mmCIF file of C-alpha atoms and ligand atoms in Angstrom:
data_model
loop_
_atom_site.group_PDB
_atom_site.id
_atom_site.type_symbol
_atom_site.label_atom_id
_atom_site.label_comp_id
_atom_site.label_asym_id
_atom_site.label_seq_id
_atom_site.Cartn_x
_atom_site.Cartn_y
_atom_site.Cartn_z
ATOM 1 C CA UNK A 4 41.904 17.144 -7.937
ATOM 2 C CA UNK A 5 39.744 14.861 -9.576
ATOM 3 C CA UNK A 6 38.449 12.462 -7.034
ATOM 4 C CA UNK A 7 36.113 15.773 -5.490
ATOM 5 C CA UNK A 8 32.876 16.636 -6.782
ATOM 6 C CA UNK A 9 31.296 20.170 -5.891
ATOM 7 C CA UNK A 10 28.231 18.602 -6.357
ATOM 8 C CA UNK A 11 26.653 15.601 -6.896
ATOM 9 C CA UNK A 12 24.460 15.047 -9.676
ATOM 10 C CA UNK A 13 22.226 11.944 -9.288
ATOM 11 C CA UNK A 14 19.854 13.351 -6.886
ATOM 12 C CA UNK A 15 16.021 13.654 -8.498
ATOM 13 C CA UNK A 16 15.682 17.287 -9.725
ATOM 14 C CA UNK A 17 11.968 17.317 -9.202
ATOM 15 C CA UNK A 18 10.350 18.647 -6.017
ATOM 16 C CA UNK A 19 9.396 15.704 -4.324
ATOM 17 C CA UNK A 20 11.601 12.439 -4.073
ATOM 18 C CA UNK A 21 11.015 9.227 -6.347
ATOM 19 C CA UNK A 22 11.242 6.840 -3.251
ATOM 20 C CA UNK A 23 9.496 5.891 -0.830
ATOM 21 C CA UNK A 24 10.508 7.874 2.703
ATOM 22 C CA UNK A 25 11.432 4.798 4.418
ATOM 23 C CA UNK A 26 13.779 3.939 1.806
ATOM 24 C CA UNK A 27 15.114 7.179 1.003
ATOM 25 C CA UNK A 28 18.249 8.812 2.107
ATOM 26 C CA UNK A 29 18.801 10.540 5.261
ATOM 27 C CA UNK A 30 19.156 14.299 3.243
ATOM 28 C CA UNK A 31 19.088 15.120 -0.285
ATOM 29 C CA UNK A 32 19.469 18.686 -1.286
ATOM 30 C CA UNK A 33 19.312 19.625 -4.260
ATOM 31 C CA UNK A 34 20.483 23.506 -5.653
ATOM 32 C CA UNK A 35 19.942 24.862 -2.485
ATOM 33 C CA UNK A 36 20.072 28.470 -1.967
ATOM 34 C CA UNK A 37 19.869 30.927 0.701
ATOM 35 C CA UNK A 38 20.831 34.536 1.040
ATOM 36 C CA UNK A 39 20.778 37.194 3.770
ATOM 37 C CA UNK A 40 20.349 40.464 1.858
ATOM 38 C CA UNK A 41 22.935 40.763 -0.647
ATOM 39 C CA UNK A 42 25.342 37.648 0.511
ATOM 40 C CA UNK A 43 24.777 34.397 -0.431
ATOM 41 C CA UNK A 44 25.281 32.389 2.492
ATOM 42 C CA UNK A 45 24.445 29.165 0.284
ATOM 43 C CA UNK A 46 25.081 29.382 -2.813
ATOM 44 C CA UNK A 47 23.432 26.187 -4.840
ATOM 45 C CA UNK A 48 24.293 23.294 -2.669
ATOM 46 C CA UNK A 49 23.111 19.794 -3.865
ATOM 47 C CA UNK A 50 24.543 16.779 -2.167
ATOM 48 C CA UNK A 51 23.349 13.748 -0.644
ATOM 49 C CA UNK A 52 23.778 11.881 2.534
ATOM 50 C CA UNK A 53 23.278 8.144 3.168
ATOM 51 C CA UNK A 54 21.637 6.312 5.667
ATOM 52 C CA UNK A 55 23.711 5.206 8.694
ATOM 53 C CA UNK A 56 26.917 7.642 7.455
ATOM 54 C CA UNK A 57 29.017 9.912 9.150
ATOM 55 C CA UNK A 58 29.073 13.054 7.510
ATOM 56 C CA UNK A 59 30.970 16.117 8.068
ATOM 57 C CA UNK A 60 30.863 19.663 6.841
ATOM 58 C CA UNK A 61 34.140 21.744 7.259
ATOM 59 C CA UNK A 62 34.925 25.107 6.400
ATOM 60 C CA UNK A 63 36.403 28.213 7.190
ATOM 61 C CA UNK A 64 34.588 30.866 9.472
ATOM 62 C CA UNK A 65 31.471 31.966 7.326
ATOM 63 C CA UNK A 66 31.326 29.377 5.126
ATOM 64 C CA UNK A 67 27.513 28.633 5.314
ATOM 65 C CA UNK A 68 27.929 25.804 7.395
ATOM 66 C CA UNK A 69 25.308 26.620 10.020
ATOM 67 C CA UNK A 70 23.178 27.858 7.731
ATOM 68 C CA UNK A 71 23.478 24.469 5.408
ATOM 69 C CA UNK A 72 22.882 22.501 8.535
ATOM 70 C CA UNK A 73 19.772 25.113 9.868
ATOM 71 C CA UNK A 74 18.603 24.087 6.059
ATOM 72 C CA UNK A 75 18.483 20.475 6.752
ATOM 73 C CA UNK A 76 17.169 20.716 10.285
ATOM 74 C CA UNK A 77 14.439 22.879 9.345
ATOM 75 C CA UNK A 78 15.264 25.920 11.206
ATOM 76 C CA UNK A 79 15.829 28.138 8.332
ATOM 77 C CA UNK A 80 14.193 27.847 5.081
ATOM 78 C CA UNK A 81 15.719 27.924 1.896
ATOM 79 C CA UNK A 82 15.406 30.992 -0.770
ATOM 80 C CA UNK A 83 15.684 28.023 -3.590
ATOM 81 C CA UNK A 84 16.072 24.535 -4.461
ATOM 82 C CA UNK A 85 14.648 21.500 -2.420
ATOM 83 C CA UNK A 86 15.543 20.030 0.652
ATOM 84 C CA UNK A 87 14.651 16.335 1.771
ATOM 85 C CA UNK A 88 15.254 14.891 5.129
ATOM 86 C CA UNK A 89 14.416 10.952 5.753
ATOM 87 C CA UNK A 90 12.564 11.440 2.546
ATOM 88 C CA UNK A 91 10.127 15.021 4.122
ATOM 89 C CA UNK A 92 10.617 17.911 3.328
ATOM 90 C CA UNK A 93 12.184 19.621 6.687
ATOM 91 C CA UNK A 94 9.842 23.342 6.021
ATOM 92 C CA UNK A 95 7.588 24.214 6.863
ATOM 93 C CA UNK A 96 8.160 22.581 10.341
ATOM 94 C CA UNK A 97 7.086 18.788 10.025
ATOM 95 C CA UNK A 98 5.847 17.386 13.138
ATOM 96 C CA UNK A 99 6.321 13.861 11.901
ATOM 97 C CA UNK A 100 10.095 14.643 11.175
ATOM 98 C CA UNK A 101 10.901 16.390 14.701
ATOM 99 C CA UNK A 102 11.025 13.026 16.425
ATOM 100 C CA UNK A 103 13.627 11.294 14.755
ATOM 101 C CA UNK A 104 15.842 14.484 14.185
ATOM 102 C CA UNK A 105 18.077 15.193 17.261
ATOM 103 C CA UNK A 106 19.394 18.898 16.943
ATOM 104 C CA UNK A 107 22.580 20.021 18.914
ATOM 105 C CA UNK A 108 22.845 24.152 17.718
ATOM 106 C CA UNK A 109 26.034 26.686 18.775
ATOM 107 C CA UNK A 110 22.774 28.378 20.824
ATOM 108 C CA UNK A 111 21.411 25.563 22.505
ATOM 109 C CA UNK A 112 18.712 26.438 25.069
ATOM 110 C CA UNK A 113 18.695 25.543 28.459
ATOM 111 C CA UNK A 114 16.259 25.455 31.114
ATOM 112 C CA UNK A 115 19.483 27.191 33.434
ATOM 113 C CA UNK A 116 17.896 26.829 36.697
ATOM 114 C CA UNK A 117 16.805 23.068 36.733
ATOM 115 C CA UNK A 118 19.872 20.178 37.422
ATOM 116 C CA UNK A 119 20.958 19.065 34.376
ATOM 117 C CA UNK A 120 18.514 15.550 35.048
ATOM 118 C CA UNK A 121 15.497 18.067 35.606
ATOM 119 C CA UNK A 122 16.547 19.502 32.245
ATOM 120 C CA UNK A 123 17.075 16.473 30.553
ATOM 121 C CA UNK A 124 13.740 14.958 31.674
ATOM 122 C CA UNK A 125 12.359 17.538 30.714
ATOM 123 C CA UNK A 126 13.258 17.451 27.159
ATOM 124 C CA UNK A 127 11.989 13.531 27.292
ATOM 125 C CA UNK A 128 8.718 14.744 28.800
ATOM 126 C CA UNK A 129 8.175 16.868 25.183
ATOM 127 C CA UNK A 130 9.153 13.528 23.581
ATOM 128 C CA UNK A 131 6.749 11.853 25.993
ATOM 129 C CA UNK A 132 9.333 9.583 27.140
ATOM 130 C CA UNK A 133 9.756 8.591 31.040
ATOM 131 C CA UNK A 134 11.941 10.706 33.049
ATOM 132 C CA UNK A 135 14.856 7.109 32.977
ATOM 133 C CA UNK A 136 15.925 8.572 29.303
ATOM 134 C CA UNK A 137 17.526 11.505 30.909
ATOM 135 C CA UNK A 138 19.501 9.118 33.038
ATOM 136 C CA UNK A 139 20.668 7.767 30.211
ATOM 137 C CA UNK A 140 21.287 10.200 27.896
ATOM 138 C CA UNK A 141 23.176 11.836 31.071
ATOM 139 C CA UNK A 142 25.380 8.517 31.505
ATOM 140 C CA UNK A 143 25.949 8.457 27.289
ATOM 141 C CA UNK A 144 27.813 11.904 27.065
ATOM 142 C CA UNK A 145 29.643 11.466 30.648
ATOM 143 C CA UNK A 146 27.752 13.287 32.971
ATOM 144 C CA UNK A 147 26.359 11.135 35.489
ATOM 145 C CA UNK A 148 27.922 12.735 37.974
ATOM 146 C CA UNK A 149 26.585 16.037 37.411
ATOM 147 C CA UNK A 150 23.456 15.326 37.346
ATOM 148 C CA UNK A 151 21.852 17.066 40.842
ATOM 149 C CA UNK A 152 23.855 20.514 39.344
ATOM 150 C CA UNK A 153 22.239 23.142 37.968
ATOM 151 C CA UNK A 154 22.788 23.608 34.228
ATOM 152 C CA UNK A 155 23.344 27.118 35.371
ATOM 153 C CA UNK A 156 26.597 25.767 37.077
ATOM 154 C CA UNK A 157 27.852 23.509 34.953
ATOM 155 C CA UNK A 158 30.909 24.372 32.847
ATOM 156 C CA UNK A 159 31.167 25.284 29.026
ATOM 157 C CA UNK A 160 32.313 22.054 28.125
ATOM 158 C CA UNK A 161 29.890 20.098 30.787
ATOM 159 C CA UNK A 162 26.594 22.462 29.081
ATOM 160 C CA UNK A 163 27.963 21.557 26.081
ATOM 161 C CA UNK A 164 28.021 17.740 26.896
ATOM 162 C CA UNK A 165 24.061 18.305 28.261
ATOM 163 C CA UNK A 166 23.058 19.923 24.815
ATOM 164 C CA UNK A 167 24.430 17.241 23.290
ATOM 165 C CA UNK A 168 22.570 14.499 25.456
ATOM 166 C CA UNK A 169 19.430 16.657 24.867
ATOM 167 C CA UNK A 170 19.952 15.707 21.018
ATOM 168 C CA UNK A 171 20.037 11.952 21.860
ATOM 169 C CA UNK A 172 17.441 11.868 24.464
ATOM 170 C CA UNK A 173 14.855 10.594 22.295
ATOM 171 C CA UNK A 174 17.121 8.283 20.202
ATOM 172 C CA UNK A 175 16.619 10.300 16.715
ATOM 173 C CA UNK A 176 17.399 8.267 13.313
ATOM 174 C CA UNK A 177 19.277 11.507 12.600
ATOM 175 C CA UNK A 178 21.318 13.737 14.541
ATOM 176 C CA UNK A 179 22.883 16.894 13.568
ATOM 177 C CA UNK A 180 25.555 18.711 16.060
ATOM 178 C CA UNK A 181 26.884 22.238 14.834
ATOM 179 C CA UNK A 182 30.511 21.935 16.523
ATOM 180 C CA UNK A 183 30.128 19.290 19.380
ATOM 181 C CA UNK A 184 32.958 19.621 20.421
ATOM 182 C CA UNK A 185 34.437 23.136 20.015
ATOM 183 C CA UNK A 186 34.414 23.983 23.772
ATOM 184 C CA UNK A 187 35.822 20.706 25.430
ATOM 185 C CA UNK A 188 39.062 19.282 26.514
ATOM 186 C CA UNK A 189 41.304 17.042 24.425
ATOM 187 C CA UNK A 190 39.870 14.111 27.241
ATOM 188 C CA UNK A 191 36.415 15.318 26.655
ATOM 189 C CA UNK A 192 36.696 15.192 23.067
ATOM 190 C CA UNK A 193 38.165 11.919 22.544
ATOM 191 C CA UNK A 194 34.795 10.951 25.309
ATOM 192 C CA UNK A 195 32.543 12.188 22.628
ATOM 193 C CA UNK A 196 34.459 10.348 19.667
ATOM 194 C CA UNK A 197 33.370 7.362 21.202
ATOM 195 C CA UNK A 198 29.618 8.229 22.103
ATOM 196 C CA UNK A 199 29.636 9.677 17.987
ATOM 197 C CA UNK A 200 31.080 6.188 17.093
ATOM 198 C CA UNK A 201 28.597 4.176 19.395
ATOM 199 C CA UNK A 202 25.896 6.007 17.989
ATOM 200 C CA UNK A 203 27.005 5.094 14.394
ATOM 201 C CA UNK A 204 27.014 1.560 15.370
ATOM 202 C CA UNK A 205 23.610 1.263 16.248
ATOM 203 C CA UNK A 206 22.806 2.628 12.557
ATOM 204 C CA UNK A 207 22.102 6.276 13.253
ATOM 205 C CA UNK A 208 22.930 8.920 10.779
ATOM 206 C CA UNK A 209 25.484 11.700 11.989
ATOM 207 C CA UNK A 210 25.876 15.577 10.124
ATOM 208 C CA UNK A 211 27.680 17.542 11.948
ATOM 209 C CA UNK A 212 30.082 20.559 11.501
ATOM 210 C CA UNK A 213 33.899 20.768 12.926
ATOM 211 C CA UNK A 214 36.718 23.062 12.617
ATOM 212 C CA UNK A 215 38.924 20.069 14.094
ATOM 213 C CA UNK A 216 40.548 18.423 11.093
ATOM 214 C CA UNK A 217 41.806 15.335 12.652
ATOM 215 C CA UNK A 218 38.332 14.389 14.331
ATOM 216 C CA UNK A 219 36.668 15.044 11.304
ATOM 217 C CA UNK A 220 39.712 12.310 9.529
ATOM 218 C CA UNK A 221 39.259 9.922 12.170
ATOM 219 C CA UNK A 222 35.331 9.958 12.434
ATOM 220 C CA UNK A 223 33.788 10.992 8.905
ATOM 221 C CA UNK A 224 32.626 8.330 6.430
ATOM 222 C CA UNK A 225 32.736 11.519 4.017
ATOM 223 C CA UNK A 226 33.238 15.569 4.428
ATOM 224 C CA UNK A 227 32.044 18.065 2.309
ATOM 225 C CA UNK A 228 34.309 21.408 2.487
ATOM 226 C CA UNK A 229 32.198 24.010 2.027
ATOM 227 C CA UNK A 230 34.020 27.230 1.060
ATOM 228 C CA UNK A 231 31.318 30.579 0.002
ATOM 229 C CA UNK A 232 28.595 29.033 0.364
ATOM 230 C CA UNK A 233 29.559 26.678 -2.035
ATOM 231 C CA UNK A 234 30.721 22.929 -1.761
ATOM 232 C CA UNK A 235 34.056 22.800 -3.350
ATOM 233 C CA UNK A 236 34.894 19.064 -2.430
ATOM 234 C CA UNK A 237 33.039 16.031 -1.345
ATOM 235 C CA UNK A 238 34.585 12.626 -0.511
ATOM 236 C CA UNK A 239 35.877 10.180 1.762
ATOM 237 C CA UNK A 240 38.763 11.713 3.483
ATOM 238 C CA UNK A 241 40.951 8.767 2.569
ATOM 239 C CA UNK A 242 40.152 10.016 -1.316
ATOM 240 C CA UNK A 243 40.935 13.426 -0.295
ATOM 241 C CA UNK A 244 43.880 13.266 1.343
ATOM 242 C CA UNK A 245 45.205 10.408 -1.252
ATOM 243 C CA UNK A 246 44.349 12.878 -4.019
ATOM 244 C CA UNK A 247 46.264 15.740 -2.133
ATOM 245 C CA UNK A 248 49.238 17.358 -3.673
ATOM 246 C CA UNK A 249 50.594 17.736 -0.500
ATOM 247 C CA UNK A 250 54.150 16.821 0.192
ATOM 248 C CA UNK A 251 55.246 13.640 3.027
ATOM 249 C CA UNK A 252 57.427 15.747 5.843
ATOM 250 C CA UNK A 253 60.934 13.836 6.684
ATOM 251 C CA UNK A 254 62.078 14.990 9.795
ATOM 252 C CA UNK A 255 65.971 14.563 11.023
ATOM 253 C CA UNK A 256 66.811 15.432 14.741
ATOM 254 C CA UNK A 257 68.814 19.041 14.054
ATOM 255 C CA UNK A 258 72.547 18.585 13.766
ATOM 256 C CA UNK A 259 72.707 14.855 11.958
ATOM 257 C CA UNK A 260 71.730 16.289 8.510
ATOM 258 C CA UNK A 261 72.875 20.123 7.287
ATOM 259 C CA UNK A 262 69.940 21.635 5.420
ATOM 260 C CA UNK A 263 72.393 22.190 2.387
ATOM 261 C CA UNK A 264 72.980 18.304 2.673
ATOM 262 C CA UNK A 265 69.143 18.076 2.880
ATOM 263 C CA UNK A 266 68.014 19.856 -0.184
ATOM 264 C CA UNK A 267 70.774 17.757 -2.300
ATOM 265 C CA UNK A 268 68.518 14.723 -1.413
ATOM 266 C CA UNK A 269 66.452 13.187 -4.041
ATOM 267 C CA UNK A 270 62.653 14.025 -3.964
ATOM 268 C CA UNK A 271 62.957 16.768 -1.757
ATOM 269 C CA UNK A 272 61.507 19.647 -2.746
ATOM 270 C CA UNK A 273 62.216 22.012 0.597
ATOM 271 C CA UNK A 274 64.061 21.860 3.729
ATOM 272 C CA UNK A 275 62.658 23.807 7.204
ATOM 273 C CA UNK A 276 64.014 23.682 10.439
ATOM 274 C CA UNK A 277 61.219 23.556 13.041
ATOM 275 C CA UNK A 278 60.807 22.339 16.581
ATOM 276 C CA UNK A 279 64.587 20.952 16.582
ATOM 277 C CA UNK A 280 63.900 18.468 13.234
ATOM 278 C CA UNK A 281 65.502 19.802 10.087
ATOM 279 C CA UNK A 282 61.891 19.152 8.056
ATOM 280 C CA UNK A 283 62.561 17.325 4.381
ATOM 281 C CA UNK A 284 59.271 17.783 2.200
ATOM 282 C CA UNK A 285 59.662 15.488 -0.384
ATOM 283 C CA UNK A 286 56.925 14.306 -3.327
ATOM 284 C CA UNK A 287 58.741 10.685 -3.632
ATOM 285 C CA UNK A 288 59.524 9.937 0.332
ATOM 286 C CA UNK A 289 60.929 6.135 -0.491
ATOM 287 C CA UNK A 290 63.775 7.661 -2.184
ATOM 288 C CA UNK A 291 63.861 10.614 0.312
ATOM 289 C CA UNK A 292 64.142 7.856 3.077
ATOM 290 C CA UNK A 293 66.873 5.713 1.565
ATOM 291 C CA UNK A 294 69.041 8.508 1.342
ATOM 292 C CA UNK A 295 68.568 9.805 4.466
ATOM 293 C CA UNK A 296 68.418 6.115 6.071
ATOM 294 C CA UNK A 297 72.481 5.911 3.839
ATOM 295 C CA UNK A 298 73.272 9.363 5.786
ATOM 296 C CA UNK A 299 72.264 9.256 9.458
ATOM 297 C CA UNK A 300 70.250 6.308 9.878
ATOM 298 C CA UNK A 301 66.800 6.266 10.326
ATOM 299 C CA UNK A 302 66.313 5.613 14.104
ATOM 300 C CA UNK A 303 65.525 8.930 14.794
ATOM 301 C CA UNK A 304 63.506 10.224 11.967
ATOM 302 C CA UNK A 305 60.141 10.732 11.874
ATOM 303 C CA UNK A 306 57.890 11.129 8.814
ATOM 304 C CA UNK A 307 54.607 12.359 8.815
ATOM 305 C CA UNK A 308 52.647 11.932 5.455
ATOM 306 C CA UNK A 309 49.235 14.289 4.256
ATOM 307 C CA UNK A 310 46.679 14.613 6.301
ATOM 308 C CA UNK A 311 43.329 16.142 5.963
ATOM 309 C CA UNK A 312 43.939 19.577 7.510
ATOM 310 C CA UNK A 313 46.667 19.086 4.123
ATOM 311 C CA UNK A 314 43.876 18.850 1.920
ATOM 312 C CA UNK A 315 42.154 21.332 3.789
ATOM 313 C CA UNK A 316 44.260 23.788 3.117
ATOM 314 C CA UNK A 317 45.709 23.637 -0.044
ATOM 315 C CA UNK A 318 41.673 23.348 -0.952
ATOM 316 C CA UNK A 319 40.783 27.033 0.867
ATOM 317 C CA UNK A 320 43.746 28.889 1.237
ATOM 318 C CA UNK A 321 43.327 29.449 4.830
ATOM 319 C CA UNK A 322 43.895 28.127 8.336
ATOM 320 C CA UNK A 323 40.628 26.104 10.374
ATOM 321 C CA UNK A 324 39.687 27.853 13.082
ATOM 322 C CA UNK A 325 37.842 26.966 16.334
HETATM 323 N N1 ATP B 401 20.788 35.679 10.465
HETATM 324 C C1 ATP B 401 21.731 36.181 9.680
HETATM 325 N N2 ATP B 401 21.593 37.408 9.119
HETATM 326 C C2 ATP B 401 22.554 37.925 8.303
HETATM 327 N N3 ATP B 401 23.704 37.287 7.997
HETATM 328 C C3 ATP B 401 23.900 36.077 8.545
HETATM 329 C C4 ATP B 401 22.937 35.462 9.405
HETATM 330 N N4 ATP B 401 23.418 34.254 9.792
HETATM 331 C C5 ATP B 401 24.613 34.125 9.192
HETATM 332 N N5 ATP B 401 24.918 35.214 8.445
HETATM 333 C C6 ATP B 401 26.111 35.397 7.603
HETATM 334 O O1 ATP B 401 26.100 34.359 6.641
HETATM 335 C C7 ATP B 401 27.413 33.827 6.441
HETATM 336 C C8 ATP B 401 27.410 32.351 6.751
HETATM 337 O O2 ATP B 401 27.229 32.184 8.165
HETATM 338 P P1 ATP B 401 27.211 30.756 8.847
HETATM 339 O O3 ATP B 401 26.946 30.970 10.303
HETATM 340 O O4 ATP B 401 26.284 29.876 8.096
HETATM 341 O O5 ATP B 401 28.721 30.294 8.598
HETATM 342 P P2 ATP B 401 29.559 29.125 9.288
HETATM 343 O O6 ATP B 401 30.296 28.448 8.179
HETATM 344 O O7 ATP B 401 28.706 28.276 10.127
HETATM 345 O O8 ATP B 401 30.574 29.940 10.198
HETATM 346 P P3 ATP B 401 31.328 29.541 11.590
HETATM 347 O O9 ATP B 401 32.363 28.502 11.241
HETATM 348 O O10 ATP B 401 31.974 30.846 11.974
HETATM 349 O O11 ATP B 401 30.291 29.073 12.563
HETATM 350 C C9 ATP B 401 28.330 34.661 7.329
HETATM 351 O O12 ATP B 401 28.914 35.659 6.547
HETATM 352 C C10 ATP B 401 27.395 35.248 8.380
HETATM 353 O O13 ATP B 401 27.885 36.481 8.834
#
């Protein structure tokens, strides 16, 4: 594939970053290493992330996603290399950093017995900001109308909503969210696409992790796949997917098209029958199409052409899980 890049190369390779912070982009990390006794959870990751993008990090189970993303937010400190967050470096814990990071973790903490506004304003109390930012924050992710419940009894997908909210409450510049949306609904999760895109609007900078492969397609200005530790592509996903191998699915309505009729058609490459479609993969779906448009007509045929969760796997070998 050529359009991916493991790494990227024009970051600085000194220490400390040639611009000033206010100009400099929201994370650069350059050969960044860490290791938990003999694995190497990250294994020399240098990439960079712009100001104002949307930026995702997929990967299977054990990747070194969280740890990457602990890296960045300065929760974990890294064996080697450098690490650069809105121009500050993220370790030892930088107090003039916290406030414009907003941290969603898979362990987010919870004061359990306070409603989920007493939690909230008291996360904007640390942030010395009025008690009204909870409110807010509350109405952003959805939850309005839980607010006089105790986190305690709030749902998986609600507390997961609040933890969220408790990374905006303070407005960061960045915000980093390790699976957002792993425990919520398909309604939920479309909710929080649009509180991710509103927040991109207003110019903030998004990381965050996913095992979903079509949020990450519809939302990401770029992904990194991270596969060992190590990033083994890095681009838009509209690069990715265009510089896929991976084949455009015809599919007939079973019973208009034999599959020996099927795998006589030009392009195709191999015939399926799934879900009552007799499935055409073809590498060169205009000719595919004609042929099958000559045959049966193509009122009832669907094609679907590569997607991400394509790329995704052809890249690692192995099915995302969530
Ligand atoms: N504190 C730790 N001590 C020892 N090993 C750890 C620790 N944290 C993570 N690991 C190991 O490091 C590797 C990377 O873990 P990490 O949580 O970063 O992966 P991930 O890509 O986020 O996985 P997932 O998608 O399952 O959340 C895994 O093999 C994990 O078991």
């Amino acid at each position: 594939m050529t359009t991916t890049h493991a790494t990227e190369t024009s970051t600085p390779s000194s220490a400390e970053p040639t611009v000033p912070a206010e100009a400099a982009p929201a994370v650069v990390l350059n050969g960044v290493r860490k290791r938990y006794g003999d694995l190497p959870a990250v294994d020399g990751v240098s990439l960079t992330i712009r100001r104002g993008e949307f930026f995702g990090i997929l990967g299977p189970n054990g990747a070194g996603k969280t740890t990457l993303i602990e890296i960045m937010e300065g929760l974990r400190q890294a064996d080697a290399g450098t690490v650069h967050v809105l121009g500050m470096p993220p370790w030892p814990r930088n107090a003039a950093l916290l406030p414009r990071l907003g941290l969603q973790t898979q362990k987010s903490a919870f004061f359990a017995r306070l409603t989920a506004r007493e939690h909230l304003a008291t996360v904007a109390a640390l942030y010395g900001l009025p008690a009204t930012a909870a409110d807010t924050a509350l109405r952003t992710v959805g939850l309005t109308s839980q607010a006089d419940q105790r986190v305690g009894d709030l749902s998986g997908g609600q507390r997961q909503r609040l933890a969220i909210a408790g990374a905006l409450v303070h407005q960061p510049d960045l915000v980093f969210l390790d699976e957002p949306t792993a425990a919520l609904d398909a309604q939920a999760r479309r909710d929080l696409w649009q509180v991710l895109r509103d927040l991109k609007a207003q110019g903030r900078t998004i990381v965050y992790t996913t095992h979903h492969l079509d949020e990450a397609e519809s939302l990401c200005d770029r992904v990194a796949i991270v596969v060992a530790g190590s990033v083994i592509a890095l681009d838009t996903p509209h690069r990715l997917v265009g510089a896929a191998h991976a084949p455009t699915r015809v599919m007939v309505p079973v019973g208009q098209l034999s599959t020996e009729r099927a795998q006589s058609l030009p392009g195709v490459v191999r015939v399926t029958v799934e879900g009552g479609s007799v499935v055409l993969e073809t590498s060169t779906a205009g000719p595919t199409l004609a042929a099958v448009g000559d045959l049966v007509g193509l009122d009832e045929v669907q094609t679907r052409t590569a997607t991400l969760e394509d790329v995704y796997l052809e890249l690692t070998g192995s099915e995302p899980h969530s």
